[in-house]
PDB file of C-alpha atoms in Angstrom:
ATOM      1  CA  UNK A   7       0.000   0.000   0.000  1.00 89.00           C
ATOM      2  CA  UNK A   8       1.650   3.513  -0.403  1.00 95.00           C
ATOM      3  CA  UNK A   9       0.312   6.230   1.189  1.00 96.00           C
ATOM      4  CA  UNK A  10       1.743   9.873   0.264  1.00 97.00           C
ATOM      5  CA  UNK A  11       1.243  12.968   2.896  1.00 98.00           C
ATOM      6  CA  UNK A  12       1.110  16.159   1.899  1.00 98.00           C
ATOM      7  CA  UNK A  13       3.676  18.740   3.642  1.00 97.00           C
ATOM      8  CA  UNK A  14       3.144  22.563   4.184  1.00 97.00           C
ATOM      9  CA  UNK A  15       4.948  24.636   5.966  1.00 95.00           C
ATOM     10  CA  UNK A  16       4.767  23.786   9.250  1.00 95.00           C
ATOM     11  CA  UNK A  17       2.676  20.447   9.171  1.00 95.00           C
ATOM     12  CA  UNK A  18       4.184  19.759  12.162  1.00 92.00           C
ATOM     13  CA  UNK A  19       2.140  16.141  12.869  1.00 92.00           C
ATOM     14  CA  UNK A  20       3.978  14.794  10.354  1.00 94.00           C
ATOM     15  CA  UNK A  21       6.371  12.693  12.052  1.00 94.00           C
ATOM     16  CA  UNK A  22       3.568  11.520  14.531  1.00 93.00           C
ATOM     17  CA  UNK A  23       2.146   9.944  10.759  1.00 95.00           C
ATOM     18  CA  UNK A  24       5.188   8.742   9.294  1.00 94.00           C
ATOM     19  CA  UNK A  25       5.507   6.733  12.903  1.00 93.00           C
ATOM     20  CA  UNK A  26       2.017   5.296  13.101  1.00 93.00           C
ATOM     21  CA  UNK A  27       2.631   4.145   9.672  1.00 93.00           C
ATOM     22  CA  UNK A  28       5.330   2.071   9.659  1.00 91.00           C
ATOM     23  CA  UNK A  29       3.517  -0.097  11.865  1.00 89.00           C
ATOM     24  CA  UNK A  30       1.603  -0.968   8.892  1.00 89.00           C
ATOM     25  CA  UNK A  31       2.418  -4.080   6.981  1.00 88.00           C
ATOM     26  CA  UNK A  32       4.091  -3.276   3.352  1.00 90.00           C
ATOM     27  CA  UNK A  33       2.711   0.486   3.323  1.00 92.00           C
ATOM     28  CA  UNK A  34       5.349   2.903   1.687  1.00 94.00           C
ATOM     29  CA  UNK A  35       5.205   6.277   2.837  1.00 96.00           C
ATOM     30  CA  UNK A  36       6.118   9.439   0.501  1.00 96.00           C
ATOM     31  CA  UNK A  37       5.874  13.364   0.802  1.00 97.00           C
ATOM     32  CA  UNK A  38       4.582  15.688  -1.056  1.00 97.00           C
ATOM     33  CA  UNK A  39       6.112  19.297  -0.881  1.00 97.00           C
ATOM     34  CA  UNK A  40       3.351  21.810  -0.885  1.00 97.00           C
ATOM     35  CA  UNK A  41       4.899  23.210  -4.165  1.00 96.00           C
ATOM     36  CA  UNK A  42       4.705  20.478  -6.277  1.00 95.00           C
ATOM     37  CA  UNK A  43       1.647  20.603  -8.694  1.00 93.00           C
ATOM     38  CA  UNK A  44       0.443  16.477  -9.063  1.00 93.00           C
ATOM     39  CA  UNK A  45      -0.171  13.831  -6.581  1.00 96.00           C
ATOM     40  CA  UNK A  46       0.718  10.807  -8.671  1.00 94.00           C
ATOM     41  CA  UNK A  47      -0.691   7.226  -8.139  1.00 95.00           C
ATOM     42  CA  UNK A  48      -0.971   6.522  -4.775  1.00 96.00           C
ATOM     43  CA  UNK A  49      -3.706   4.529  -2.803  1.00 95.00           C
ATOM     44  CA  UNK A  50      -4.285   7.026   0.164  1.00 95.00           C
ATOM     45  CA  UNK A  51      -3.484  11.021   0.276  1.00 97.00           C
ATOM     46  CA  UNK A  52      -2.930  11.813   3.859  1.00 97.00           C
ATOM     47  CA  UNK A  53      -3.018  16.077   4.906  1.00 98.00           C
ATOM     48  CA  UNK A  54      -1.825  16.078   8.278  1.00 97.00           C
ATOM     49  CA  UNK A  55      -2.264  18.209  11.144  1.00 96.00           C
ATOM     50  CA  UNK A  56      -0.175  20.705  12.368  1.00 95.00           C
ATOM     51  CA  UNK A  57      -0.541  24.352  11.422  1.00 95.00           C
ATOM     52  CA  UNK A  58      -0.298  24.911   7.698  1.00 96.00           C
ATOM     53  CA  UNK A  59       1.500  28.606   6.896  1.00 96.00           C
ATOM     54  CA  UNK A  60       0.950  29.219  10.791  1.00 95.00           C
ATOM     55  CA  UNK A  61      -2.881  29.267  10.507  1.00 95.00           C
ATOM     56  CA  UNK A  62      -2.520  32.939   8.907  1.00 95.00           C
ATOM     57  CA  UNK A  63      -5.910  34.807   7.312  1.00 95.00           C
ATOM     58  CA  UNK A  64      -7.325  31.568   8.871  1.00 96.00           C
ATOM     59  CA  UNK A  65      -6.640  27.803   9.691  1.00 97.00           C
ATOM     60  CA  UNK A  66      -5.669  26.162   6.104  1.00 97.00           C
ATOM     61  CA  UNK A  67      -6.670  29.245   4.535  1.00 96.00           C
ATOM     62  CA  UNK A  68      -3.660  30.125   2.649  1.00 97.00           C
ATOM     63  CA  UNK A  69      -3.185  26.409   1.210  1.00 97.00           C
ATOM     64  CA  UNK A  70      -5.765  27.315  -1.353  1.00 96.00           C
ATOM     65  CA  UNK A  71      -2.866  29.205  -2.767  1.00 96.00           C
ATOM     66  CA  UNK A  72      -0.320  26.564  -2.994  1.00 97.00           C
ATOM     67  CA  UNK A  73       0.366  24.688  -5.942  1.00 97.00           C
ATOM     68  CA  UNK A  74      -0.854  21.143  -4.816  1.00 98.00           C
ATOM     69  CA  UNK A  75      -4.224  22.208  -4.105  1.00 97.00           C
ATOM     70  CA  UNK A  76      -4.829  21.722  -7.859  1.00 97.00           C
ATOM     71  CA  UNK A  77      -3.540  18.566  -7.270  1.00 97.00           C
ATOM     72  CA  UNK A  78      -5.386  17.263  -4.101  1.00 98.00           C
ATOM     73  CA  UNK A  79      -8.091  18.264  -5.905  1.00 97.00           C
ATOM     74  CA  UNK A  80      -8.170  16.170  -9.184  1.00 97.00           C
ATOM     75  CA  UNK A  81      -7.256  13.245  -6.909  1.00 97.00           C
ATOM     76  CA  UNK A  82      -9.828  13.522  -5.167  1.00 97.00           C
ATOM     77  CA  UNK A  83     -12.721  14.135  -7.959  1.00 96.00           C
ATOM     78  CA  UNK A  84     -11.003  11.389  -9.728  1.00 96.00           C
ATOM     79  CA  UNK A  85     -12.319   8.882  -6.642  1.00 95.00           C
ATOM     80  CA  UNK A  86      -8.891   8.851  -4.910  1.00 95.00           C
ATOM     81  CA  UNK A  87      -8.823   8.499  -1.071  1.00 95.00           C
ATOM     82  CA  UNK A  88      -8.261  11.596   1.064  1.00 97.00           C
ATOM     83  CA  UNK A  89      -7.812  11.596   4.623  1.00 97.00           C
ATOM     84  CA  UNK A  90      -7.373  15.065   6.573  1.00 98.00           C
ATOM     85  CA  UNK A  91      -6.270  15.215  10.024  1.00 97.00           C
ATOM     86  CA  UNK A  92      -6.855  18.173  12.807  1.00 97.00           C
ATOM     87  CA  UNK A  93      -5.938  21.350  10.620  1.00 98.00           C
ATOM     88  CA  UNK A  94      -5.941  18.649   7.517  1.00 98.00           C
ATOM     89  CA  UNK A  95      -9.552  18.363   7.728  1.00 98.00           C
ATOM     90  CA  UNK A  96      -9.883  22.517   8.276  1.00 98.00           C
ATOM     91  CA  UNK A  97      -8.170  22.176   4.882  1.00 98.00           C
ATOM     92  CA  UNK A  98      -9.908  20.208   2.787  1.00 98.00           C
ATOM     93  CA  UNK A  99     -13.265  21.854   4.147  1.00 98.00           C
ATOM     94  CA  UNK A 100     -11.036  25.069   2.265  1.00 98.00           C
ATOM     95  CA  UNK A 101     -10.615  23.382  -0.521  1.00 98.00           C
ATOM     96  CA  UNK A 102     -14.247  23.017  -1.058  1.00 97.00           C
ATOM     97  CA  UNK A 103     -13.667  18.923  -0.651  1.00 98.00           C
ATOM     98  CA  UNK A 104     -15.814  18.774   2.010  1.00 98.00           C
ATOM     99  CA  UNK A 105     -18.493  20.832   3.565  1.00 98.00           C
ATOM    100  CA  UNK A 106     -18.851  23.331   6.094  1.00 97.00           C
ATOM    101  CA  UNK A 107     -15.627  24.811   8.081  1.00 97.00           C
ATOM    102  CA  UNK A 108     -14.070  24.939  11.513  1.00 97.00           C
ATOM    103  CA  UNK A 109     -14.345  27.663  13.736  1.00 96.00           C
ATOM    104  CA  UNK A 110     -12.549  28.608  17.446  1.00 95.00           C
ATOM    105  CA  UNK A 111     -13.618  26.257  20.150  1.00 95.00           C
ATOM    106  CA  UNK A 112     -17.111  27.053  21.919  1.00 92.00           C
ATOM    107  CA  UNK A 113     -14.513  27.768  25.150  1.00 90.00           C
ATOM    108  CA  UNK A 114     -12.508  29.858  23.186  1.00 89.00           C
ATOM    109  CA  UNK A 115      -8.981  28.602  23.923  1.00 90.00           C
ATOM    110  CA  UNK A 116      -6.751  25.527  22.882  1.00 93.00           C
ATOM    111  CA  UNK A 117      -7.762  21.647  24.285  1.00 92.00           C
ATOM    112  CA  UNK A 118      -5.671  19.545  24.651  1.00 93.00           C
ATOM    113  CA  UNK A 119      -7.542  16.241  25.921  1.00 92.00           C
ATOM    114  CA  UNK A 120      -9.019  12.973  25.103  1.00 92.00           C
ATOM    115  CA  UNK A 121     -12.523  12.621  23.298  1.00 94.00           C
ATOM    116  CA  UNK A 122     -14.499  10.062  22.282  1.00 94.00           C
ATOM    117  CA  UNK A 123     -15.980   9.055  18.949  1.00 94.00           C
ATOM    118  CA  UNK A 124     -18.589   6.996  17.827  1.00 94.00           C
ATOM    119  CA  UNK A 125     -18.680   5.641  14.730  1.00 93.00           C
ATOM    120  CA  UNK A 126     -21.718   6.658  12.683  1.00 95.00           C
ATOM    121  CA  UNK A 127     -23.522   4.379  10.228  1.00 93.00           C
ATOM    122  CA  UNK A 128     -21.948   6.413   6.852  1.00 93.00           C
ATOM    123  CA  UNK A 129     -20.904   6.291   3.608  1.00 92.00           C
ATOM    124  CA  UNK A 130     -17.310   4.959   4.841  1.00 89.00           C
ATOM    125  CA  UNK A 131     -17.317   1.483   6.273  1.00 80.00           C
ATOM    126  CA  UNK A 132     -14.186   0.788   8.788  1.00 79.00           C
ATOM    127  CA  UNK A 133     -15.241  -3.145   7.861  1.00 71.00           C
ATOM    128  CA  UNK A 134     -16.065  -5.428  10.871  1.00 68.00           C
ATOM    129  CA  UNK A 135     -14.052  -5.050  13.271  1.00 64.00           C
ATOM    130  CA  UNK A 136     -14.899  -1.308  13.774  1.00 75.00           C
ATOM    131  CA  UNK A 137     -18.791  -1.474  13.837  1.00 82.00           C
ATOM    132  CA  UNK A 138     -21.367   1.501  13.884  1.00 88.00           C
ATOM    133  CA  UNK A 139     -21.817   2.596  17.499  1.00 90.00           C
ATOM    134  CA  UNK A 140     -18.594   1.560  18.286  1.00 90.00           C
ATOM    135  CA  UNK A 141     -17.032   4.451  20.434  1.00 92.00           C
ATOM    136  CA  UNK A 142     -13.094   5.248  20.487  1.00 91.00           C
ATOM    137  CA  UNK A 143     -11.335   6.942  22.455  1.00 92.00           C
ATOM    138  CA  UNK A 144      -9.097   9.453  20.886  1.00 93.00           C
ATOM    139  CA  UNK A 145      -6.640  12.551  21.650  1.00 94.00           C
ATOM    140  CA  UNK A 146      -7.894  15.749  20.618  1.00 94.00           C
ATOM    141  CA  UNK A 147      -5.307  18.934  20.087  1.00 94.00           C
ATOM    142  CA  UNK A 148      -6.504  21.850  18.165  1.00 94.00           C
ATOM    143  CA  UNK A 149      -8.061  25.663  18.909  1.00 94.00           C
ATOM    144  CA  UNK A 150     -10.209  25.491  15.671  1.00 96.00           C
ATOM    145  CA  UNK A 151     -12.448  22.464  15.591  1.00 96.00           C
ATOM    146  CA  UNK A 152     -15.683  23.531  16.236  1.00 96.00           C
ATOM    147  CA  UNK A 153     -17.393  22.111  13.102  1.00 97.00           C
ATOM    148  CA  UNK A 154     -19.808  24.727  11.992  1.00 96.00           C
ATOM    149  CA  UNK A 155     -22.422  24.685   8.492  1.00 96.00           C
ATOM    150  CA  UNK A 156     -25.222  26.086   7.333  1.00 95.00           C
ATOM    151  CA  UNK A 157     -28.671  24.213   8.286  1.00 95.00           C
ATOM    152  CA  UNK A 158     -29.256  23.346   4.459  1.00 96.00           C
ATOM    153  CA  UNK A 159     -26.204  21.605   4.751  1.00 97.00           C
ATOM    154  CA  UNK A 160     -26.061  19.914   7.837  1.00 97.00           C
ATOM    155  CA  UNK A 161     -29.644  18.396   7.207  1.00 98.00           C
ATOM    156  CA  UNK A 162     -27.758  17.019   3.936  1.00 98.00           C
ATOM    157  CA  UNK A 163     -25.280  15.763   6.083  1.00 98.00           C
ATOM    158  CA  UNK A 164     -27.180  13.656   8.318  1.00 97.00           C
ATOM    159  CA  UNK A 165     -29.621  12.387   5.407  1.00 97.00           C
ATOM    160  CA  UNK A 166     -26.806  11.534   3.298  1.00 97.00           C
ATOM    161  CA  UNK A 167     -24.699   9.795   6.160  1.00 96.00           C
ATOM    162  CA  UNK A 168     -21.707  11.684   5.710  1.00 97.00           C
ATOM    163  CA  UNK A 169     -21.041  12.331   9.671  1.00 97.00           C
ATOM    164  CA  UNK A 170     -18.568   9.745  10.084  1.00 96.00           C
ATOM    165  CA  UNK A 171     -18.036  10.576  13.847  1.00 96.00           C
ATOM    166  CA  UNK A 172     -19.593  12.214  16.150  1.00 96.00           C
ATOM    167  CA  UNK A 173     -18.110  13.658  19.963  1.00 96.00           C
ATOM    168  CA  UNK A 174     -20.027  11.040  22.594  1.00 95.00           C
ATOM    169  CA  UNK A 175     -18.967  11.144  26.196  1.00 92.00           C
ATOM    170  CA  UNK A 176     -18.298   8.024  28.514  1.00 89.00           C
ATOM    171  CA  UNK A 177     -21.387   6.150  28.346  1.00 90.00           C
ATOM    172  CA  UNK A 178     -21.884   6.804  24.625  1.00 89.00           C
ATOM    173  CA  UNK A 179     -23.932   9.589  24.070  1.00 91.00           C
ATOM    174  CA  UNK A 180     -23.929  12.614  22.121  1.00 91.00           C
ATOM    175  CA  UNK A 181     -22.027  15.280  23.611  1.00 86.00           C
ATOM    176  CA  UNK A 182     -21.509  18.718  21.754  1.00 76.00           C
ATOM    177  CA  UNK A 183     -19.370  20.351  24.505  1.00 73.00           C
ATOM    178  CA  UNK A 184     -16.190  18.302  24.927  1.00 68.00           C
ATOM    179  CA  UNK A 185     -15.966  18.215  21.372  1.00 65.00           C
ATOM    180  CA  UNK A 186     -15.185  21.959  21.428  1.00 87.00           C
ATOM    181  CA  UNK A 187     -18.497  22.982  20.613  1.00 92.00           C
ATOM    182  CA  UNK A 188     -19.118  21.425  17.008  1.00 95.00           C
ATOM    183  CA  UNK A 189     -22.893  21.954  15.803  1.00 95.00           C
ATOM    184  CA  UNK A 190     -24.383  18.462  16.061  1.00 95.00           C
ATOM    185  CA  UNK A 191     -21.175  16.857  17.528  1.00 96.00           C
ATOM    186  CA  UNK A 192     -20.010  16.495  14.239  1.00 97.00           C
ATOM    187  CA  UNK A 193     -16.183  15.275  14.809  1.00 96.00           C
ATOM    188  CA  UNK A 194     -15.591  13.718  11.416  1.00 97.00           C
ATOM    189  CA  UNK A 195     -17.464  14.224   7.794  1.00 97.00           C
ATOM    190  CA  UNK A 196     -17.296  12.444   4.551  1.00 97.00           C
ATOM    191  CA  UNK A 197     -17.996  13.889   1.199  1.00 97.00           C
ATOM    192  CA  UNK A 198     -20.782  12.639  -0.672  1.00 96.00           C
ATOM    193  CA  UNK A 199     -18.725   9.978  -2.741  1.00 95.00           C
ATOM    194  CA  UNK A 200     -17.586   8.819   0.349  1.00 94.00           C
ATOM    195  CA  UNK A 201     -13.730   9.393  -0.873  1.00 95.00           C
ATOM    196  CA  UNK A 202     -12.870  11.941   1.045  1.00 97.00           C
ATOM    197  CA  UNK A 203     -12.804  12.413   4.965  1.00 96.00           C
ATOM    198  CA  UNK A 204     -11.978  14.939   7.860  1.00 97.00           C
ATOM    199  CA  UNK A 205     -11.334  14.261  11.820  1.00 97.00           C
ATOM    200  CA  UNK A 206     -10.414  16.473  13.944  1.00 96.00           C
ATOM    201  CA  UNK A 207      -8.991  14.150  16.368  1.00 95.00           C
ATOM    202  CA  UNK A 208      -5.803  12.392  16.281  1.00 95.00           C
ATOM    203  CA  UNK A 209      -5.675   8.990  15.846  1.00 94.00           C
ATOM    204  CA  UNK A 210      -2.113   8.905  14.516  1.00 94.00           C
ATOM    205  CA  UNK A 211      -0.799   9.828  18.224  1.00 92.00           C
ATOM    206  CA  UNK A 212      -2.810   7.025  20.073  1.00 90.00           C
ATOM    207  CA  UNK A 213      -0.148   4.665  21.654  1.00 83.00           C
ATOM    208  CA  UNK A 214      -1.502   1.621  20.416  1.00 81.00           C
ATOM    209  CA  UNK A 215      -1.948   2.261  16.582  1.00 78.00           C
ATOM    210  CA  UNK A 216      -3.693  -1.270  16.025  1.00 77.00           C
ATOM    211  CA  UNK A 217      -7.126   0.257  17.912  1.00 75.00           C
ATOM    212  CA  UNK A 218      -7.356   2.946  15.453  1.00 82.00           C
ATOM    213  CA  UNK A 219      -5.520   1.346  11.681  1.00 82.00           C
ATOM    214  CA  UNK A 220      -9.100   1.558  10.266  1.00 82.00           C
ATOM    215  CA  UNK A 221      -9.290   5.442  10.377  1.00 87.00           C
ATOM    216  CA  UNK A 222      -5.264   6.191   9.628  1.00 89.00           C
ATOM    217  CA  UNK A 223      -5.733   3.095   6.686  1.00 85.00           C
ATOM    218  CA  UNK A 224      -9.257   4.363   5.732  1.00 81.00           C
ATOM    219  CA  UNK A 225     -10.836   1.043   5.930  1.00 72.00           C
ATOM    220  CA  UNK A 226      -7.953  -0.911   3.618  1.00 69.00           C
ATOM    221  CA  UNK A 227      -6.853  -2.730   6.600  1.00 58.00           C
ATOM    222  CA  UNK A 228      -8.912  -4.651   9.141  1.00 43.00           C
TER     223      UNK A 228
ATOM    224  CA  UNK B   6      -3.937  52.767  -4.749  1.00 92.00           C
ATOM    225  CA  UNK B   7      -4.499  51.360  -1.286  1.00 94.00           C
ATOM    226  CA  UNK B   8      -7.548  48.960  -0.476  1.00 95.00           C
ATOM    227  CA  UNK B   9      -8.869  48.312   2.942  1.00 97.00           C
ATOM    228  CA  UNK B  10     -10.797  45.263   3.512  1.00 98.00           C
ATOM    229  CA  UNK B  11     -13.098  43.674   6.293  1.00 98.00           C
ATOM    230  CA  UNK B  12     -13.505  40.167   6.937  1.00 98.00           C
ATOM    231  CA  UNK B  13     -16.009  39.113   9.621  1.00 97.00           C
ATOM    232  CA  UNK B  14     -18.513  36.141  10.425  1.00 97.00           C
ATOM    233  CA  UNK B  15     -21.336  35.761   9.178  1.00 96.00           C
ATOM    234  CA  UNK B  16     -24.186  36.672  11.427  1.00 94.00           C
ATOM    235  CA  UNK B  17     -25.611  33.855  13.368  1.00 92.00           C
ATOM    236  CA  UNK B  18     -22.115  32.482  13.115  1.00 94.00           C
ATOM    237  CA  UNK B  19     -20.353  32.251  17.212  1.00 94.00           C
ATOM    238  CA  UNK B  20     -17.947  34.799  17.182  1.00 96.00           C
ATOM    239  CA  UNK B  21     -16.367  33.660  20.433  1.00 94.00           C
ATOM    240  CA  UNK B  22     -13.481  36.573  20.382  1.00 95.00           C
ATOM    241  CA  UNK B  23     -16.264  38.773  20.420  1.00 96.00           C
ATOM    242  CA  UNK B  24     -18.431  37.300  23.526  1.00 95.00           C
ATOM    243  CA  UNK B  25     -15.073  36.710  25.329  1.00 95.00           C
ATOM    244  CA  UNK B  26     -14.397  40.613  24.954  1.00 97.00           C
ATOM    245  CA  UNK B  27     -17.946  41.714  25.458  1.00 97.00           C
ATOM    246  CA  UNK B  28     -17.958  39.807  28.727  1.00 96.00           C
ATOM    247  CA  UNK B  29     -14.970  41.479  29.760  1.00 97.00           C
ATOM    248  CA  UNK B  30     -15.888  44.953  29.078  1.00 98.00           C
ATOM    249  CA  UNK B  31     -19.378  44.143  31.045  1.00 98.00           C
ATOM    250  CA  UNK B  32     -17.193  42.588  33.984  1.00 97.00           C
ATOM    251  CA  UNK B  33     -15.286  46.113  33.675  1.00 98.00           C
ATOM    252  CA  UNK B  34     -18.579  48.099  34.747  1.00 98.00           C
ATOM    253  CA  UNK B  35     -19.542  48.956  31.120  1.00 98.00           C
ATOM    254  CA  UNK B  36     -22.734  47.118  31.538  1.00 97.00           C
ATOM    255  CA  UNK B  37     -24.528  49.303  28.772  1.00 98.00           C
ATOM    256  CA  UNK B  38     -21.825  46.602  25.813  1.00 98.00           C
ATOM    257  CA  UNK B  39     -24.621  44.210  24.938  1.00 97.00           C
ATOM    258  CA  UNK B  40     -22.580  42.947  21.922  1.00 96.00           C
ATOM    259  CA  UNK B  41     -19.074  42.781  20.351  1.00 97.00           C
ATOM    260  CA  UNK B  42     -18.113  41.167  17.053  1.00 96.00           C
ATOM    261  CA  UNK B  43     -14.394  41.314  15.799  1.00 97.00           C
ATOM    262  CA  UNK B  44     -13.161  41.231  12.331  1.00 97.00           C
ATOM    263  CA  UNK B  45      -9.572  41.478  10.832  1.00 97.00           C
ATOM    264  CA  UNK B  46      -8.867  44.263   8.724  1.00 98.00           C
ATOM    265  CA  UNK B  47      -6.657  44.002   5.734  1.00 98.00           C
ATOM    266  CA  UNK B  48      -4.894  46.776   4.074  1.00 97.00           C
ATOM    267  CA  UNK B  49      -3.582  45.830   0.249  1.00 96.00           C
ATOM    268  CA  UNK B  50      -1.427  47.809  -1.914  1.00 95.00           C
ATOM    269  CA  UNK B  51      -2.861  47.555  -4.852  1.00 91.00           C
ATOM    270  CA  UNK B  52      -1.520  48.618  -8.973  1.00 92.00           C
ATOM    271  CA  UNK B  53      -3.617  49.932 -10.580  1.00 86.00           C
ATOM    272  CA  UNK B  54      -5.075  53.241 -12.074  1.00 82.00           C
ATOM    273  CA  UNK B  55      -8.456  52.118 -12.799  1.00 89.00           C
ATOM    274  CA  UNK B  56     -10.705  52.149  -9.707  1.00 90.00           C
ATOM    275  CA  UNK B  57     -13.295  49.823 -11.499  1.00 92.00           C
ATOM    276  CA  UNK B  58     -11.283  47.073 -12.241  1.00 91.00           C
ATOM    277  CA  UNK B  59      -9.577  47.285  -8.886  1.00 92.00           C
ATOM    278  CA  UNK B  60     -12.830  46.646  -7.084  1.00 94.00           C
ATOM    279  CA  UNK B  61     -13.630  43.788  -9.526  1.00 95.00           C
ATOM    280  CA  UNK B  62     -10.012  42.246  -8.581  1.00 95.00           C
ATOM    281  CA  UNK B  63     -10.538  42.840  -5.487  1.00 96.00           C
ATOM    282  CA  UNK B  64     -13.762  41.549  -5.169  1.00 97.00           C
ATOM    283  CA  UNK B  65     -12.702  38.386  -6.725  1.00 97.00           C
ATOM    284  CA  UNK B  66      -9.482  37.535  -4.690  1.00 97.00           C
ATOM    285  CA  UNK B  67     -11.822  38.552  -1.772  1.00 97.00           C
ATOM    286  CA  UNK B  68     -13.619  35.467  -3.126  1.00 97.00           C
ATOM    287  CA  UNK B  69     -10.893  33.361  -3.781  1.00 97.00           C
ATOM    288  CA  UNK B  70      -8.669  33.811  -0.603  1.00 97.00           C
ATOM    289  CA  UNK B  71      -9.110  36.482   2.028  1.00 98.00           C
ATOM    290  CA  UNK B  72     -12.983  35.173   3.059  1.00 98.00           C
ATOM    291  CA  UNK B  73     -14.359  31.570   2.967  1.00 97.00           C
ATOM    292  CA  UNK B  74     -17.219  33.258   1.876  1.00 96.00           C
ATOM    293  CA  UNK B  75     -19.328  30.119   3.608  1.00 94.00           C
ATOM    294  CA  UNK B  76     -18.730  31.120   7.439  1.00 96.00           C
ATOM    295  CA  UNK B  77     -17.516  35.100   6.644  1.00 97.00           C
ATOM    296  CA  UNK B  78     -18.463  38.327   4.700  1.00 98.00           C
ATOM    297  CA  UNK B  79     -16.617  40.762   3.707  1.00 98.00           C
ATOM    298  CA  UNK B  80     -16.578  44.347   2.756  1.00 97.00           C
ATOM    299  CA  UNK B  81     -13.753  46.602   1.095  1.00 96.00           C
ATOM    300  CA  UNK B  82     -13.726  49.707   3.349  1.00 96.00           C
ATOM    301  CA  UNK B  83     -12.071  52.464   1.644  1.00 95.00           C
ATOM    302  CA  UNK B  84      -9.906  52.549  -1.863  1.00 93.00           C
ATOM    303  CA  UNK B  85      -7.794  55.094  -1.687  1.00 89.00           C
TER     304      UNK B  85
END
């Protein structure tokens, strides 16, 4: 499997990727320099967290001006996996890949913590071993991930199954303040292809990588 | 020619800089502050002699980069 991840200036989760996969069985890893213009084959496109151009104008905001962005984007409307990561998701929600955007936290400062996540029946399937309802536990790191659309579009959302995962607290129920404040605890989205997803959380920095290879793999392994 | 431009949430959109600062003005005595919204300002120097097509360009890159036009709205202030 080779997976290629996406590096802007100051990506800075990048390592914390690179690690989690090469725990994977045969998976070759490659960057891609935010200056170079095509993707090339790959089976998975990875933007990481971090803070792309220093959040500047807004988090992921300037990437729209980098030369790759062309790129991630004909991967992706050509049916090619994307996975975005803390400010990779803020990106792709830039790039118009997916819908809506995210915002400061409700509390209005930086968490640093643990959330959970349940898994929503969506257009993404983890495969069996990661079933809907499921609930993982996962760190959480950012100052903008309160996930925020219009009502048009979150009704679209949640007819079209494209929350992937949503904040739930310890006993598995929906919980919209510990995950920052995100309008229908909305921690993870798909688009409508079901090709392209965002998470806020981190699941490349959980100690044991084997609870969460369905999300960093995007389903290929199980 | 110089271009000022705002950038600020939509409304209905959380602006929590704003509520944090409005709280703090309140907690300062000014209890009349029932509302505070923040928005960057940003100043462009811009060439060109035609003040018709710079507000078109500017319009557009508006669109293009210094809004996400989905969560913000923006305004050019002054051309100068």
């Amino acid at each position: 499997m080779n997976i290629s991840i996406v590096e802007f200036p100051n990506s800075y989760t990048i390592g914390n990727l690179v690690q989690a996969y090469s725990t994977f069985p045969d998976v070759t890893v490659k960057k891609i320099w935010h200056q170079e213009e095509t993707i090339g084959v790959t089976d998975l496109l990875v933007i990481p967290g971090g803070a792309s151009f220093a959040d500047y104008l807004r988090p992921g905001g300037l990437t729209k001006a980098t030369s790759v962005s062309a790129g991630i984007r004909k991967f992706a409307q050509e049916g090619g996996k994307v996975l975005g990561i803390g400010n990779g998701f803020q990106i792709l929600c830039e790039l118009g890949l997916l819908p809506g955007a995210l915002l400061e936290n409700l509390c209005g400062h930086f968490v640093n913590s643990t959330v959970n996540l349940r898994v929503e029946e969506s257009k993404i399937s983890f495969g069996e071993s990661f079933l809907v309802g499921e609930s993982i536990e996962l760190p959480l790191a950012c100052r903008y991930g309160r996930y925020v659309a219009d009502t048009r579009t979150l009704k679209d959302l949640e007819e079209q199954q494209q929350v992937v995962f949503r904040y739930v607290d310890q006993f598995g129920e929906v919980d919209e303040i510990s995950g920052n404040g995100s309008l229908n605890a909305i921690a993870g989205v798909c688009n409508m292809e079901g090709n392209v997803l965002g998470l806020m959380a981190h699941p490349e920095r959980v100690e044991d990588i084997g609870n969460v290879s369905k999300v960093l793999s995007f389903g290929f392994f199980n | 020619m110089r271009v000022v431009v705002s950038v600020r949430l939509k409304d209905g959109i959380l602006d929590t800089a704003g509520r944090e600062v409005a709280a703090r003005l309140q907690s300062m005595g000014y209890a009349e502050v029932t509302d505070v919204t923040t928005s960057k300002l940003i100043t462009i120097d811009f060439d060109s002699g035609d003040r018709a097509n710079a507000e078109r360009r500017i319009d557009q890159l508006c669109k293009d980069l210094l809004a996400n036009v989905s969560i913000e709205d923006y305004e050019i202030i002054s051309i100068e």
